Amino acid sequence: MPNILICDDEPDIVSALQIYLQAEGYTTLTARTGREALRLAADNDIHLILLDIMMPEMDGITALAKLRETCNVPVILLTAKSEDTDKVLGLNIGADDYITKPFNPVEVLARVKSQLRRYLTLGSRPAREDNPTHYAVGSLELDDKGKLVLLDGEPVSLTPTEFEILKLLMQHAGEVLSPRDIYRRVWNGEPYGAESTVAVHIRHLREKIEINPAEPRLLKVVWAQGYKLDGEKRP
Amino acid sequence: MPNILICDDEPDIVSALQIYLQAEGYTTLTARTGREALRLAADNDIHLILLDIMMPEMDGITALAKLRETCNVPVILLTAKSEDTDKVLGLNIGADDYITKPFNPVEVLARVKSQLRRYLTLGSRPAREDNPTHYAVGSLELDDKGKLVLLDGEPVSLTPTEFEILKLLMQHAGEVLSPRDIYRRVWNGEPYGAESTVAVHIRHLREKIEINPAEPRLLKVVWAQGYKLDGEKRP
DNA sequence: CGGCCGTCTTAAAACATTCTTAATCAAACA
DNA sequence: TGTTTGATTAAGAATGTTTTAAGACGGCCG
């Protein structure tokens, strides 16, 4: 059963959330500050975090930024403000969703469930490394600083978006990433609007790195799940 | 951990900022006047400056202008006025961002982080380290002290701006630098106004170091990313 | 002081590439 | 078979680059 970390400085909110979530069968941990949340997240196997923005000692946004340096478990922000600024800031830093207080238990559960589903199909992701600049998967090499991609040693010229998508897929070689995930990562958390945008770029990428784009050998699709880059990740 | 210099004449503000930033693990120095800030900046290795505009003895704008003569560490202006005049003036002189009081700690942290990220990814500035004086990339050699550039052993005569751009590109050979980055480095942090300025100088550079400026073999462009100097970096 | 010169900045236009969108078709699933 | 998801295409919008040319600025010299 998934572990959920609840972080908020108001005990009432924490216990309310705890009751809802436990009734659904989730196990919960609680923290009162961002710092405490970070420690708990480091020491436990957490599947999702509910994070308040306004907290003493270390606020949620900061905690989130710190957390994202090492881990990308789904985070849902809780915010009393309905101001857009914080939401946008949070989503840019890497929150997966947000809920404004006062919230409705049903909504919380729905969002928790939806985030967990998305996350668990991705498999637990390894912590993000301290930003490497060079990736190699199978016959592909990618140099982030030089914006250079080599396929079998030959340079391939990609557009910025194609480059970012390929980088993401190489970072997660062998894992399936949903179009939504790809969009979120590459477009820095902008709302996922036109559903086919990712597909178009995937097509362009395939034209450049596949021998036969119609029968991809590297950039495969997993039906109803997403895209996956085949090949061994090399150092 | 980054060093942050906080300069403001109101002790409450200074200590509040200090608390937020230290909670994040930053080390902080404080100054009460522009003059004091300049002295501290000269004697210490500072990574970012939070600078108040309204201060006794020497105001922030003046301090900033002076500072920019020698150093281009990121500067975030703090201003009680919401008047645009000061902001614009500050950004023209070379501030990287501004925050109006009263400010929200979250916003401050986010902006600090963003400036540091942008700044540090470019590699720490060669400030006072034993900065090398001689660079060689491919068939290019550059001697900083003698302001001399050799292409295949032949001297090339460059204007000062061209020289600085080429030096920057040689220091980062193989990396793509955006026009914005180039502008910031070469023009010591002035705001990036006329978008085509860098392009014009790049063109002039190409005329001097490329066989065919229209088809550059050394100074390449990576669309929507920036310029890159191709070739092996040699000692 | 005033004019000449090289350099830098700015603006505008021409040009090139890339992104998004929307519509349609094909494939996989139930 | 109907529904959902992915593939494909093409066109227009958006964005970035190159090139030109004119003017500003500052140094230098007569």
Coordinates of C-alpha atoms (C1' of nucleotides) in Angstrom, one line a residue:
Chain A
M1 CA 0.0 0.0 0.0
P2 CA 1.3 3.4 -0.9
N3 CA 3.0 5.6 1.7
I4 CA 1.9 9.2 1.8
L5 CA 3.8 12.0 3.5
I6 CA 1.6 14.8 4.8
C7 CA 3.3 18.0 5.6
D8 CA 1.5 21.0 7.1
D9 CA 1.9 23.1 10.2
E10 CA -1.8 23.0 11.1
P11 CA -2.5 19.9 13.1
D12 CA -6.2 19.9 12.2
I13 CA -5.5 19.7 8.5
V14 CA -2.9 17.0 9.0
S15 CA -5.3 14.8 11.0
A16 CA -8.2 15.4 8.7
L17 CA -6.1 14.3 5.7
Q18 CA -4.7 11.4 7.7
I19 CA -8.2 10.1 8.4
Y20 CA -9.3 10.4 4.8
L21 CA -6.3 8.7 3.4
Q22 CA -6.1 6.0 6.0
A23 CA -9.7 5.2 5.4
E24 CA -8.7 4.5 1.8
G25 CA -6.0 2.1 3.0
Y26 CA -3.0 4.4 2.5
T27 CA -0.3 4.5 5.2
T28 CA 0.7 8.0 6.2
L29 CA 3.6 9.9 7.7
T30 CA 3.3 13.5 8.9
A31 CA 5.6 16.4 9.2
R32 CA 5.1 19.9 10.5
T33 CA 7.9 21.7 8.7
G34 CA 9.6 21.5 5.3
R35 CA 12.8 20.5 7.0
E36 CA 11.1 17.6 8.8
A37 CA 9.4 16.5 5.5
L38 CA 12.8 16.4 3.8
R39 CA 14.2 14.3 6.5
L40 CA 11.3 11.8 6.4
A41 CA 11.5 11.7 2.7
A42 CA 15.1 10.9 2.8
D43 CA 14.7 8.1 5.3
N44 CA 11.5 6.4 4.1
D45 CA 10.0 5.0 1.0
I46 CA 7.4 7.6 0.1
H47 CA 5.1 7.4 -2.8
L48 CA 3.5 10.8 -2.7
I49 CA 3.8 14.0 -0.7
L50 CA 1.0 16.5 0.2
L51 CA 2.9 19.7 0.9
D52 CA 1.7 22.9 2.4
I53 CA 3.2 26.1 1.1
M54 CA 2.9 28.3 4.1
M55 CA 4.9 26.9 6.9
P56 CA 7.3 28.1 9.5
E57 CA 11.0 27.4 9.3
M58 CA 11.1 26.2 5.8
D59 CA 8.3 26.9 3.4
G60 CA 6.9 24.3 1.0
I61 CA 8.3 25.8 -2.2
T62 CA 11.8 25.7 -0.8
A63 CA 11.3 22.2 0.5
L64 CA 10.1 21.1 -2.9
A65 CA 13.0 22.6 -4.6
K66 CA 15.4 20.8 -2.3
L67 CA 13.5 17.6 -2.6
R68 CA 13.6 17.7 -6.4
E69 CA 17.3 17.7 -6.3
T70 CA 17.3 14.1 -5.2
C71 CA 14.0 12.6 -5.8
N72 CA 10.9 13.1 -8.0
V73 CA 8.1 11.5 -6.1
P74 CA 4.8 13.1 -6.9
V75 CA 4.1 16.2 -4.9
I76 CA 0.7 17.9 -4.5
L77 CA 0.8 21.4 -3.1
L78 CA -1.7 22.6 -0.5
T79 CA -2.2 26.3 -0.6
A80 CA -4.4 28.6 1.3
K81 CA -3.9 31.3 -1.3
S82 CA -5.7 31.2 -4.4
E83 CA -3.1 33.5 -5.9
D84 CA -1.7 32.2 -9.0
T85 CA 1.8 33.2 -8.4
D86 CA 2.6 30.5 -5.9
K87 CA 0.9 27.9 -7.9
V88 CA 2.8 28.7 -10.9
L89 CA 6.0 28.9 -9.0
G90 CA 5.3 25.5 -7.4
L91 CA 4.5 23.8 -10.7
N92 CA 7.6 25.3 -12.3
I93 CA 9.8 24.0 -9.5
G94 CA 8.3 20.6 -10.0
A95 CA 5.1 20.1 -8.2
D96 CA 2.7 17.7 -9.9
D97 CA -0.6 19.2 -8.8
Y98 CA -2.0 21.6 -6.3
I99 CA -5.1 21.9 -4.2
T100 CA -6.4 25.1 -2.7
K101 CA -7.7 25.2 0.8
P102 CA -10.3 24.8 2.0
F103 CA -10.4 21.5 0.1
N104 CA -12.9 18.8 -0.4
P105 CA -11.9 15.3 0.8
V106 CA -13.2 13.7 -2.3
E107 CA -11.1 16.0 -4.5
V108 CA -8.0 15.3 -2.4
L109 CA -8.5 11.5 -2.8
A110 CA -9.1 11.8 -6.5
R111 CA -6.0 13.8 -7.1
V112 CA -3.9 11.5 -4.8
K113 CA -5.1 8.5 -6.7
S114 CA -4.5 10.1 -10.0
Q115 CA -0.9 11.1 -9.2
L116 CA -0.2 7.6 -7.7
R117 CA -1.5 5.9 -10.8
R118 CA 0.7 8.0 -13.0
Y119 CA 3.7 7.6 -10.8
L120 CA 3.4 3.8 -10.2
T121 CA 3.1 3.0 -13.9
L122 CA 6.4 4.8 -14.3
G123 CA 8.0 2.6 -11.7
S124 CA 9.8 4.4 -8.9
R125 CA 12.1 6.7 -10.5
P126 CA 15.7 6.9 -9.3
A127 CA 16.9 10.1 -7.8
R128 CA 18.0 12.7 -10.2
E129 CA 21.7 12.7 -10.6
D130 CA 23.7 15.9 -10.1
N131 CA 23.0 17.2 -13.6
P132 CA 25.3 15.2 -15.9
T133 CA 26.0 16.8 -19.2
H134 CA 26.6 13.7 -21.2
Y135 CA 24.3 10.7 -21.8
A136 CA 24.8 7.5 -23.8
V137 CA 22.1 4.9 -24.7
G138 CA 22.8 2.2 -27.2
S139 CA 24.2 3.8 -30.3
L140 CA 23.1 7.3 -29.2
E141 CA 25.2 9.9 -27.5
L142 CA 24.0 13.3 -26.3
D143 CA 26.0 16.2 -25.1
D144 CA 23.9 18.7 -23.3
K145 CA 26.4 21.5 -23.1
G146 CA 27.3 21.3 -26.8
K147 CA 23.7 20.6 -27.8
L148 CA 25.2 17.7 -29.8
V149 CA 23.6 14.4 -30.6
L150 CA 25.5 11.5 -32.2
L151 CA 23.9 8.4 -33.7
D152 CA 26.5 5.7 -34.4
G153 CA 29.1 8.5 -34.2
E154 CA 27.3 10.6 -36.8
P155 CA 26.0 14.0 -35.7
V156 CA 22.2 14.4 -35.9
S157 CA 20.7 17.9 -36.0
L158 CA 17.7 18.3 -33.7
T159 CA 15.5 21.2 -32.9
P160 CA 15.5 22.4 -29.3
T161 CA 12.3 20.6 -28.5
E162 CA 13.4 17.4 -30.1
F163 CA 16.6 17.7 -28.2
E164 CA 14.9 18.1 -24.9
I165 CA 12.6 15.2 -25.5
L166 CA 15.4 12.9 -26.5
K167 CA 17.4 14.0 -23.5
L168 CA 14.5 13.1 -21.3
L169 CA 14.1 9.7 -22.9
M170 CA 17.7 9.0 -22.6
Q171 CA 17.8 9.9 -19.0
H172 CA 15.0 7.4 -18.5
A173 CA 16.1 4.9 -21.1
G174 CA 14.0 1.7 -20.8
E175 CA 11.3 3.4 -18.9
V176 CA 7.9 4.3 -20.4
L177 CA 7.1 8.0 -20.2
S178 CA 3.6 9.1 -20.9
P179 CA 3.0 12.0 -23.3
R180 CA 1.7 13.9 -20.3
D181 CA 5.0 13.3 -18.4
I182 CA 7.0 14.3 -21.4
Y183 CA 5.0 17.4 -21.9
R184 CA 5.3 18.4 -18.3
R185 CA 9.0 17.9 -18.2
V186 CA 9.9 19.5 -21.5
W187 CA 7.5 22.4 -21.3
N188 CA 8.3 23.1 -17.7
G189 CA 5.0 22.4 -16.2
E190 CA 2.8 24.3 -18.6
P191 CA -0.7 22.9 -18.7
Y192 CA -1.0 20.0 -21.1
G193 CA -3.1 21.4 -23.9
A194 CA -3.0 20.0 -27.3
E195 CA -2.7 16.3 -26.9
S196 CA -1.0 15.7 -30.2
T197 CA 1.9 18.1 -29.7
V198 CA 4.2 15.5 -28.2
A199 CA 3.2 13.0 -30.9
V200 CA 4.3 15.4 -33.6
H201 CA 7.7 15.9 -32.0
I202 CA 8.1 12.2 -31.5
R203 CA 7.4 11.7 -35.2
H204 CA 10.1 14.3 -36.1
L205 CA 12.5 12.7 -33.7
R206 CA 11.9 9.3 -35.3
E207 CA 12.5 10.7 -38.7
K208 CA 15.9 11.8 -37.5
I209 CA 17.1 8.8 -35.5
E210 CA 15.3 5.8 -36.9
I211 CA 16.1 4.0 -40.1
N212 CA 12.4 3.5 -40.8
P213 CA 10.3 5.9 -38.8
A214 CA 7.2 3.8 -39.3
E215 CA 8.9 0.8 -37.6
P216 CA 10.9 2.3 -34.8
R217 CA 13.7 0.3 -33.3
L218 CA 14.7 2.8 -30.7
L219 CA 11.9 5.1 -29.9
K220 CA 9.0 2.7 -29.2
V221 CA 5.4 3.2 -28.2
V222 CA 3.7 1.2 -25.5
W223 CA 0.1 1.4 -26.1
A224 CA -1.9 3.6 -23.7
Q225 CA 1.2 4.1 -21.6
G226 CA 3.6 6.2 -23.5
Y227 CA 7.0 6.2 -25.2
K228 CA 10.1 4.4 -24.3
L229 CA 13.7 4.6 -25.6
D230 CA 15.2 1.1 -26.0
G231 CA 18.8 0.4 -25.4
E232 CA 21.3 0.0 -22.7
K233 CA 22.1 3.1 -20.6
R234 CA 25.9 3.5 -20.7
P235 CA 28.0 5.8 -18.6
Chain B
M1 CA 27.6 26.6 -0.5
P2 CA 27.0 30.0 -2.1
N3 CA 27.9 33.2 -0.3
I4 CA 25.3 35.8 -0.4
L5 CA 25.9 39.5 0.5
I6 CA 22.9 41.3 1.9
C7 CA 23.0 45.1 1.8
D8 CA 20.3 47.1 3.5
D9 CA 20.3 49.8 6.1
E10 CA 17.2 48.5 7.9
P11 CA 18.4 45.8 10.4
D12 CA 15.1 44.1 10.5
I13 CA 15.2 43.4 6.8
V14 CA 18.7 42.2 6.9
S15 CA 18.1 39.8 9.7
A16 CA 14.9 38.5 8.1
L17 CA 16.7 37.8 4.9
Q18 CA 19.6 36.3 6.8
I19 CA 17.3 33.8 8.5
Y20 CA 15.6 32.7 5.3
L21 CA 18.9 32.3 3.4
Q22 CA 20.8 30.6 6.2
A23 CA 17.9 28.2 6.6
E24 CA 18.6 27.2 3.1
G25 CA 22.2 26.6 3.8
Y26 CA 23.6 29.8 2.2
T27 CA 26.2 31.6 4.0
T28 CA 25.6 35.3 4.3
L29 CA 27.5 38.6 4.8
T30 CA 25.8 41.8 5.6
A31 CA 26.5 45.5 4.9
R32 CA 24.6 48.6 5.9
T33 CA 25.8 50.9 3.2
G34 CA 26.8 50.7 -0.4
R35 CA 30.3 51.6 0.5
E36 CA 30.5 48.7 3.0
A37 CA 29.0 46.4 0.4
L38 CA 31.7 47.3 -2.1
R39 CA 34.4 46.7 0.3
L40 CA 33.0 43.3 1.3
A41 CA 32.5 42.4 -2.3
A42 CA 36.1 43.2 -3.1
D43 CA 37.5 41.1 -0.2
N44 CA 35.3 38.1 -0.4
D45 CA 34.2 35.5 -2.9
I46 CA 30.5 36.5 -3.3
H47 CA 28.1 34.6 -5.4
L48 CA 25.1 36.8 -5.2
I49 CA 24.2 40.2 -3.8
L50 CA 20.8 41.5 -2.5
L51 CA 21.0 45.2 -2.7
D52 CA 18.7 47.8 -1.3
I53 CA 18.3 51.0 -3.4
M54 CA 17.6 53.5 -0.6
M55 CA 20.5 53.7 1.7
P56 CA 22.5 56.4 3.4
E57 CA 26.0 57.4 2.3
M58 CA 26.0 55.6 -0.9
D59 CA 22.8 54.4 -2.6
G60 CA 22.3 51.1 -4.2
I61 CA 22.3 52.3 -7.8
T62 CA 25.7 54.0 -7.4
A63 CA 27.1 51.0 -5.6
L64 CA 25.9 48.8 -8.3
A65 CA 27.4 50.9 -11.0
K66 CA 30.7 50.9 -9.2
L67 CA 30.5 47.2 -8.6
R68 CA 29.9 46.5 -12.2
E69 CA 33.2 48.0 -13.2
T70 CA 35.0 45.1 -11.8
C71 CA 32.7 42.2 -11.3
N72 CA 29.5 40.7 -12.7
V73 CA 28.1 38.6 -9.9
P74 CA 24.3 38.5 -10.0
V75 CA 22.6 41.4 -8.2
I76 CA 19.0 41.5 -7.1
L77 CA 17.7 44.9 -6.2
L78 CA 15.5 45.5 -3.2
T79 CA 13.3 48.5 -3.5
A80 CA 10.6 50.1 -1.3
K81 CA 9.4 52.1 -4.2
S82 CA 7.2 50.5 -6.7
E83 CA 8.1 53.3 -9.0
D84 CA 9.4 52.0 -12.3
T85 CA 12.1 54.6 -12.6
D86 CA 14.4 53.0 -10.2
K87 CA 13.9 49.6 -11.4
V88 CA 14.6 50.5 -14.9
L89 CA 17.6 52.5 -13.9
G90 CA 18.9 49.5 -11.9
L91 CA 18.3 47.0 -14.6
N92 CA 20.1 49.3 -17.1
I93 CA 23.1 49.6 -14.9
G94 CA 23.3 45.9 -14.6
A95 CA 21.0 44.4 -12.0
D96 CA 19.8 41.0 -12.8
D97 CA 16.4 41.2 -11.1
Y98 CA 14.5 43.2 -8.5
I99 CA 12.1 42.6 -5.7
T100 CA 9.8 45.3 -4.3
K101 CA 9.3 45.6 -0.6
P102 CA 7.4 44.3 1.3
F103 CA 8.5 41.0 -0.1
N104 CA 7.5 37.5 0.3
P105 CA 10.3 35.2 1.5
V106 CA 9.2 32.5 -0.9
E107 CA 9.7 34.9 -3.8
V108 CA 13.1 36.0 -2.5
L109 CA 14.3 32.5 -2.3
A110 CA 13.0 31.6 -5.6
R111 CA 14.7 34.5 -7.3
V112 CA 17.9 33.9 -5.5
K113 CA 17.9 30.4 -6.5
S114 CA 17.1 31.2 -10.1
Q115 CA 19.9 33.7 -10.4
L116 CA 22.4 31.4 -8.8
R117 CA 21.4 28.6 -11.1
R118 CA 21.7 30.8 -14.1
Y119 CA 25.0 32.1 -13.0
L120 CA 26.6 28.9 -11.8
T121 CA 25.8 26.9 -14.8
L122 CA 28.0 29.2 -16.8
G123 CA 30.9 28.1 -14.6
S124 CA 32.2 30.3 -11.9
R125 CA 33.5 33.6 -13.2
P126 CA 37.2 33.7 -13.6
A127 CA 37.2 36.5 -11.0
R128 CA 40.4 36.6 -9.2
E129 CA 41.6 33.1 -9.7
D130 CA 44.7 32.3 -11.6
N131 CA 42.9 33.1 -14.8
P132 CA 44.8 31.7 -17.7
T133 CA 46.1 34.2 -20.2
H134 CA 46.5 31.9 -23.2
Y135 CA 43.9 29.8 -24.9
A136 CA 44.1 27.4 -27.9
V137 CA 41.2 25.8 -29.7
G138 CA 41.7 24.0 -33.0
S139 CA 43.7 26.2 -35.2
L140 CA 43.0 29.3 -33.1
E141 CA 45.3 30.8 -30.4
L142 CA 44.5 33.7 -28.2
D143 CA 46.8 35.5 -25.9
D144 CA 44.9 37.6 -23.4
K145 CA 47.7 39.7 -22.2
G146 CA 49.0 40.6 -25.6
K147 CA 45.5 40.9 -27.0
L148 CA 46.8 38.7 -29.8
V149 CA 44.9 36.2 -31.9
L150 CA 46.5 33.7 -34.3
L151 CA 44.7 31.7 -36.9
D152 CA 46.9 29.0 -38.3
G153 CA 49.8 31.0 -36.9
E154 CA 48.7 34.1 -38.8
P155 CA 47.8 37.1 -36.7
V156 CA 44.2 38.3 -36.9
S157 CA 43.3 41.8 -35.9
L158 CA 40.1 42.0 -33.8
T159 CA 38.4 44.9 -32.2
P160 CA 38.1 44.8 -28.4
T161 CA 34.5 43.5 -28.5
E162 CA 35.3 40.8 -31.0
F163 CA 38.3 39.8 -28.9
E164 CA 36.2 39.4 -25.8
I165 CA 33.6 37.4 -27.5
L166 CA 36.1 35.1 -29.1
K167 CA 37.9 34.7 -25.8
L168 CA 34.6 33.7 -24.1
L169 CA 33.8 31.2 -26.8
M170 CA 37.3 29.8 -26.6
Q171 CA 37.0 29.4 -22.9
H172 CA 33.8 27.4 -23.5
A173 CA 34.8 25.7 -26.7
G174 CA 32.3 23.0 -27.6
E175 CA 29.6 24.5 -25.4
V176 CA 26.7 26.5 -26.8
L177 CA 26.4 30.0 -25.3
S178 CA 23.2 31.9 -25.9
P179 CA 23.4 35.4 -27.2
R180 CA 22.1 36.5 -23.8
D181 CA 25.0 34.7 -22.0
I182 CA 27.5 36.2 -24.3
Y183 CA 26.1 39.6 -23.9
R184 CA 26.1 39.3 -20.1
R185 CA 29.7 38.2 -20.0
V186 CA 31.1 40.6 -22.5
W187 CA 29.1 43.6 -21.5
N188 CA 29.5 43.0 -17.8
G189 CA 26.0 42.3 -16.9
E190 CA 24.2 45.1 -18.7
P191 CA 20.7 44.2 -19.6
Y192 CA 20.3 42.5 -22.9
G193 CA 18.6 45.2 -24.9
A194 CA 19.2 45.2 -28.6
E195 CA 18.8 41.6 -29.6
S196 CA 20.9 41.8 -32.7
T197 CA 24.0 43.4 -31.2
V198 CA 25.7 40.1 -30.5
A199 CA 24.8 38.8 -33.9
V200 CA 26.5 41.7 -35.6
H201 CA 29.7 41.1 -33.8
I202 CA 29.5 37.4 -34.5
R203 CA 29.2 38.3 -38.1
H204 CA 32.3 40.5 -37.9
L205 CA 34.2 37.8 -36.1
R206 CA 33.2 35.3 -38.8
E207 CA 34.4 37.6 -41.5
K208 CA 37.8 37.6 -39.8
I209 CA 38.2 34.0 -38.8
E210 CA 36.2 32.0 -41.3
I211 CA 37.1 31.2 -44.8
N212 CA 33.5 31.6 -45.9
P213 CA 31.5 33.6 -43.3
A214 CA 28.3 32.3 -44.8
E215 CA 29.2 28.7 -44.0
P216 CA 31.1 28.9 -40.8
R217 CA 33.3 26.0 -39.9
L218 CA 34.4 27.2 -36.5
L219 CA 31.9 29.6 -35.1
K220 CA 28.6 27.7 -35.5
V221 CA 25.1 28.6 -34.6
V222 CA 22.7 26.1 -32.9
W223 CA 19.3 27.3 -33.7
A224 CA 17.4 28.8 -30.9
Q225 CA 20.2 28.0 -28.5
G226 CA 23.2 30.1 -29.3
Y227 CA 26.7 30.1 -30.7
K228 CA 29.4 27.5 -30.3
L229 CA 33.0 27.4 -31.2
D230 CA 33.9 24.0 -32.7
G231 CA 37.3 22.5 -32.1
E232 CA 39.4 20.7 -29.6
K233 CA 40.4 22.7 -26.6
R234 CA 44.1 22.5 -26.2
P235 CA 46.3 23.5 -23.3
Chain C
dC1 C1' 38.6 73.4 -31.8
dG2 C1' 36.8 70.7 -35.6
dG3 C1' 37.1 67.0 -38.7
dC4 C1' 38.4 62.2 -39.6
dC5 C1' 38.5 57.5 -38.4
dG6 C1' 37.5 53.1 -36.5
dT7 C1' 34.4 51.0 -33.6
dC8 C1' 30.0 50.1 -31.6
dT9 C1' 25.0 50.2 -31.4
dT10 C1' 20.5 50.2 -33.2
dA11 C1' 16.8 49.4 -36.3
dA12 C1' 14.6 47.3 -39.9
dA13 C1' 13.9 44.1 -43.4
dA14 C1' 14.7 39.7 -45.4
dC15 C1' 15.2 35.2 -44.5
dA16 C1' 15.1 30.7 -42.1
dT17 C1' 13.6 27.4 -38.9
dT18 C1' 10.7 25.6 -35.6
dC19 C1' 6.3 25.1 -33.0
dT20 C1' 1.5 24.5 -32.6
dT21 C1' -2.8 23.4 -34.2
dA22 C1' -6.4 20.9 -36.2
dA23 C1' -8.1 17.6 -39.1
dT24 C1' -7.9 13.0 -40.7
dC25 C1' -6.4 8.4 -40.8
dA26 C1' -4.8 4.0 -38.6
dA27 C1' -4.2 0.8 -34.9
dA28 C1' -5.3 -1.4 -30.6
dC29 C1' -8.4 -2.7 -27.4
dA30 C1' -12.9 -4.3 -25.2
Chain D
dT1 C1' -18.1 -2.5 -33.8
dG2 C1' -17.2 1.5 -31.1
dT3 C1' -13.9 3.9 -28.4
dT4 C1' -9.7 5.3 -27.3
dT5 C1' -5.0 6.2 -28.4
dG6 C1' -1.3 7.1 -31.7
dA7 C1' 0.3 8.6 -36.5
dT8 C1' 0.5 11.7 -40.1
dT9 C1' 0.1 15.8 -42.6
dA10 C1' 0.1 20.5 -43.8
dA11 C1' -0.4 25.3 -43.0
dG12 C1' 0.1 29.4 -40.4
dA13 C1' 2.0 31.5 -36.3
dA14 C1' 5.8 32.3 -33.7
dT15 C1' 10.4 32.7 -33.0
dG16 C1' 15.4 33.2 -34.1
dT17 C1' 19.1 34.6 -37.4
dT18 C1' 21.5 37.2 -40.9
dT19 C1' 22.4 41.1 -43.3
dT20 C1' 22.4 45.9 -44.2
dA21 C1' 22.9 50.4 -43.4
dA22 C1' 22.8 54.6 -40.8
dG23 C1' 24.0 57.1 -36.9
dA24 C1' 26.5 57.8 -32.3
dC25 C1' 30.5 57.9 -29.8
dG26 C1' 35.2 58.7 -28.6
dG27 C1' 40.0 59.2 -29.7
dC28 C1' 43.4 61.4 -32.4
dC29 C1' 45.6 64.7 -35.1
dG30 C1' 46.1 68.8 -37.7

